[in-house]
mmCIF file of C-alpha atoms in Angstrom:
data_model
loop_
_atom_site.group_PDB
_atom_site.id
_atom_site.type_symbol
_atom_site.label_atom_id
_atom_site.label_comp_id
_atom_site.label_asym_id
_atom_site.label_seq_id
_atom_site.Cartn_x
_atom_site.Cartn_y
_atom_site.Cartn_z
ATOM 1 C CA MET W 55 0.000 0.000 0.000
ATOM 2 C CA GLY W 56 3.026 2.253 0.011
ATOM 3 C CA LEU W 57 2.916 3.361 3.657
ATOM 4 C CA SER W 58 5.964 4.713 5.463
ATOM 5 C CA HIS W 59 6.788 3.630 9.017
ATOM 6 C CA LEU W 60 5.141 6.825 10.272
ATOM 7 C CA GLY W 61 2.146 6.086 8.054
ATOM 8 C CA ILE W 62 1.774 2.592 9.490
ATOM 9 C CA PHE W 63 2.061 3.904 13.069
ATOM 10 C CA HIS W 64 -0.449 6.686 12.303
ATOM 11 C CA THR W 65 -2.876 4.180 10.762
ATOM 12 C CA VAL W 66 -2.698 1.730 13.672
ATOM 13 C CA ILE W 67 -3.187 4.492 16.266
ATOM 14 C CA GLY W 68 -6.019 5.983 14.208
ATOM 15 C CA VAL W 69 -7.793 2.622 13.941
ATOM 16 C CA VAL W 70 -7.544 2.184 17.732
ATOM 17 C CA ALA W 71 -9.077 5.665 18.179
ATOM 18 C CA ILE W 72 -11.962 4.870 15.833
ATOM 19 C CA ILE W 73 -12.676 1.523 17.495
ATOM 20 C CA ALA W 74 -12.582 3.162 20.947
ATOM 21 C CA ALA W 75 -14.983 5.890 19.796
ATOM 22 C CA VAL W 76 -17.430 3.390 18.304
ATOM 23 C CA ILE W 77 -17.386 1.268 21.475
ATOM 24 C CA SER W 78 -17.904 4.362 23.636
ATOM 25 C CA LEU W 79 -20.749 5.592 21.436
ATOM 26 C CA ILE W 80 -22.449 2.184 21.589
ATOM 27 C CA LYS W 81 -21.968 1.794 25.366
ATOM 28 C CA SER W 82 -22.632 5.350 26.527
ATOM 29 C CA GLY W 83 -24.259 7.138 23.621
ATOM 30 C CA LYS W 84 -21.293 9.509 23.634
ATOM 31 C CA ILE W 85 -17.512 9.538 23.744
ATOM 32 C CA ASP W 86 -17.172 9.498 27.504
ATOM 33 C CA LEU W 87 -13.816 10.782 28.749
ATOM 34 C CA ARG W 88 -14.459 9.178 32.150
ATOM 35 C CA GLN W 89 -14.313 5.718 30.570
ATOM 36 C CA LEU W 90 -11.263 3.862 29.245
ATOM 37 C CA THR W 91 -12.665 3.954 25.702
ATOM 38 C CA GLY W 92 -13.074 7.737 25.883
ATOM 39 C CA LYS W 93 -9.535 8.175 27.175
ATOM 40 C CA LEU W 94 -8.219 5.856 24.467
ATOM 41 C CA TYR W 95 -10.100 7.899 21.870
ATOM 42 C CA PHE W 96 -8.650 11.151 23.203
ATOM 43 C CA TYR W 97 -5.012 10.041 23.389
ATOM 44 C CA CYS W 98 -4.993 8.007 20.183
ATOM 45 C CA THR W 99 -6.756 10.801 18.277
ATOM 46 C CA LEU W 100 -4.248 13.312 19.620
ATOM 47 C CA ILE W 101 -1.329 11.115 18.509
ATOM 48 C CA ALA W 102 -2.931 10.319 15.137
ATOM 49 C CA SER W 103 -3.618 13.998 14.467
ATOM 50 C CA LEU W 104 -0.099 15.042 15.376
ATOM 51 C CA THR W 105 1.494 12.267 13.318
ATOM 52 C CA ALA W 106 -0.720 13.293 10.379
ATOM 53 C CA LEU W 107 1.279 16.523 10.284
ATOM 54 C CA GLY W 108 4.311 14.480 9.214
ATOM 55 C CA LEU W 109 2.429 12.716 6.434
ATOM 56 C CA SER W 110 2.002 14.466 3.127
ATOM 57 C CA SER W 111 2.718 13.936 -0.505
ATOM 58 C CA VAL W 112 2.632 17.710 -0.978
ATOM 59 C CA ASN W 113 5.183 20.161 0.370
ATOM 60 C CA GLY W 114 3.929 22.776 2.806
ATOM 61 C CA ILE W 115 0.655 23.091 4.662
ATOM 62 C CA ASN W 116 -2.324 21.364 3.085
ATOM 63 C CA PRO W 117 -5.999 20.857 4.053
ATOM 64 C CA GLY W 118 -5.083 17.626 5.873
ATOM 65 C CA HIS W 119 -2.760 19.552 8.187
ATOM 66 C CA ILE W 120 -5.454 22.108 8.936
ATOM 67 C CA LEU W 121 -7.959 19.328 9.633
ATOM 68 C CA ALA W 122 -5.484 17.644 11.983
ATOM 69 C CA TRP W 123 -4.938 20.888 13.925
ATOM 70 C CA LEU W 124 -8.689 21.493 14.085
ATOM 71 C CA ILE W 125 -9.203 18.019 15.566
ATOM 72 C CA VAL W 126 -6.448 18.674 18.128
ATOM 73 C CA VAL W 127 -8.164 21.925 19.150
ATOM 74 C CA LEU W 128 -11.603 20.270 19.394
ATOM 75 C CA ILE W 129 -10.471 17.383 21.579
ATOM 76 C CA SER W 130 -8.305 19.684 23.708
ATOM 77 C CA VAL W 131 -11.227 22.006 24.453
ATOM 78 C CA ALA W 132 -13.410 18.965 25.207
ATOM 79 C CA TRP W 133 -10.746 17.639 27.603
ATOM 80 C CA PHE W 134 -10.516 21.049 29.284
ATOM 81 C CA LEU W 135 -14.307 21.150 29.766
ATOM 82 C CA HIS W 136 -14.252 17.600 31.089
ATOM 83 C CA ALA W 137 -11.453 18.328 33.575
ATOM 84 C CA ARG W 138 -12.368 21.851 34.715
ATOM 85 C CA LYS W 139 -16.139 22.129 34.417
ATOM 86 C CA GLN W 140 -17.412 19.196 36.459
ATOM 87 C CA GLY W 141 -21.050 18.227 36.890
ATOM 88 C CA ASN W 142 -23.977 17.834 34.551
ATOM 89 C CA ASN W 143 -24.288 21.233 32.985
ATOM 90 C CA ARG W 144 -23.960 23.025 29.652
ATOM 91 C CA SER W 145 -20.302 22.114 29.507
ATOM 92 C CA ARG W 146 -21.288 18.471 28.956
ATOM 93 C CA LEU W 147 -23.363 19.504 25.936
ATOM 94 C CA ILE W 148 -20.382 21.282 24.395
ATOM 95 C CA GLU W 149 -17.957 18.505 25.373
ATOM 96 C CA ASN W 150 -20.186 15.847 23.763
ATOM 97 C CA PHE W 151 -20.561 17.878 20.586
ATOM 98 C CA LEU W 152 -16.830 18.630 20.269
ATOM 99 C CA LEU W 153 -15.852 14.988 20.699
ATOM 100 C CA SER W 154 -18.491 13.795 18.228
ATOM 101 C CA PHE W 155 -17.513 16.483 15.727
ATOM 102 C CA SER W 156 -13.833 15.549 16.063
ATOM 103 C CA PHE W 157 -14.792 11.919 15.417
ATOM 104 C CA PHE W 158 -16.752 12.874 12.303
ATOM 105 C CA LEU W 159 -13.862 15.023 11.036
ATOM 106 C CA SER W 160 -11.395 12.193 11.604
ATOM 107 C CA LEU W 161 -13.556 9.952 9.425
ATOM 108 C CA ILE W 162 -13.109 12.246 6.393
ATOM 109 C CA PRO W 163 -9.470 11.311 5.691
ATOM 110 C CA THR W 164 -10.116 7.781 6.978
ATOM 111 C CA VAL W 165 -12.818 7.139 4.380
ATOM 112 C CA ASN W 166 -10.776 8.794 1.638
ATOM 113 C CA GLU W 167 -7.572 6.881 2.361
ATOM 114 C CA THR W 168 -9.325 3.559 2.955
ATOM 115 C CA PHE W 169 -11.459 3.722 -0.187
ATOM 116 C CA ASN W 170 -8.461 4.763 -2.294
ATOM 117 C CA ARG W 171 -6.222 1.932 -0.994
ATOM 118 C CA ILE W 172 -8.460 -1.081 -0.328
ATOM 119 C CA PRO W 173 -8.693 -3.641 -1.737
ATOM 120 C CA VAL W 174 -5.074 -3.538 -2.856
ATOM 121 C CA GLY W 175 -4.839 -3.413 -6.630
ATOM 122 C CA ARG W 176 -8.531 -2.582 -7.138
ATOM 123 C CA PRO W 177 -9.446 0.200 -4.718
ATOM 124 C CA LEU W 178 -13.095 1.115 -4.189
ATOM 125 C CA ALA W 179 -12.527 4.748 -5.214
ATOM 126 C CA ASN W 180 -10.482 6.611 -7.802
ATOM 127 C CA GLY W 181 -9.435 9.682 -5.862
ATOM 128 C CA PRO W 182 -10.978 12.016 -3.303
ATOM 129 C CA LYS W 183 -13.670 13.244 -5.706
ATOM 130 C CA ASP W 184 -15.070 9.760 -6.345
ATOM 131 C CA PRO W 185 -18.874 9.697 -5.848
ATOM 132 C CA LEU W 186 -18.621 6.729 -3.464
ATOM 133 C CA ILE W 187 -16.530 8.817 -1.080
ATOM 134 C CA GLY W 188 -18.967 11.723 -1.310
ATOM 135 C CA LYS W 189 -21.992 9.502 -0.647
ATOM 136 C CA THR W 190 -20.273 7.773 2.260
ATOM 137 C CA LEU W 191 -19.284 11.089 3.844
ATOM 138 C CA LEU W 192 -22.833 12.405 3.363
ATOM 139 C CA LEU W 193 -24.207 9.341 5.156
ATOM 140 C CA LEU W 194 -21.689 9.805 7.979
ATOM 141 C CA PHE W 195 -22.623 13.500 8.228
ATOM 142 C CA VAL W 196 -26.326 12.616 8.536
ATOM 143 C CA LEU W 197 -25.448 10.064 11.245
ATOM 144 C CA PHE W 198 -23.360 12.715 13.015
ATOM 145 C CA ILE W 199 -26.273 15.197 12.976
ATOM 146 C CA VAL W 200 -28.790 12.597 14.203
ATOM 147 C CA GLY W 201 -26.358 11.372 16.867
ATOM 148 C CA SER W 202 -25.623 14.909 18.029
ATOM 149 C CA VAL W 203 -29.325 15.684 18.403
ATOM 150 C CA LEU W 204 -29.844 12.474 20.392
ATOM 151 C CA GLN W 205 -26.818 13.254 22.596
ATOM 152 C CA PHE W 206 -28.082 16.801 23.168
ATOM 153 C CA ARG W 207 -31.549 15.578 24.160
ATOM 154 C CA LYS W 208 -30.153 12.886 26.479
ATOM 155 C CA GLN W 209 -27.728 15.291 28.165
ATOM 156 C CA ARG W 210 -30.466 17.904 28.658
ATOM 157 C CA ARG W 211 -32.602 15.280 30.402
ATOM 158 C CA ILE W 212 -29.627 14.381 32.623
ATOM 159 C CA ASN W 213 -28.953 18.049 33.371
ATOM 160 C CA LYS W 214 -32.601 18.696 34.319
ATOM 161 C CA ALA W 215 -32.707 15.645 36.584
ATOM 162 C CA VAL W 216 -29.803 16.912 38.703
#
């Protein structure tokens, strides 16, 4: 597949982050930083985003670098809210949204790279503008919106109950 050592490390860490996020979303309905899966998501996403800065076939800053920095900012703010703003309050709403949004954003390059590399020799897509990638990202965006609304409603109920 033509991956460098850094690329392999980045991919493995990124896959761990995605699996942790999916498990956390299934178990808790959110990426919960109090749980092991939430912590794994945070740290692996941080490492994957930072290692993404060293991966590029283009010289200089590109949209992938900007996306990586945006994800770092989102998860860092979510971690700050988690650590400093305890209790069931508005901070949980923002924290949940930021973590879910960072997860959605991390799926953009994941879908693109996966569809353009697998299966080896006959990839599913022919570049980032392939309609399959666009349709898949649209589906993931709809799932992100629906999931965010459900998280918001659940957290509001929790906040009102306290």
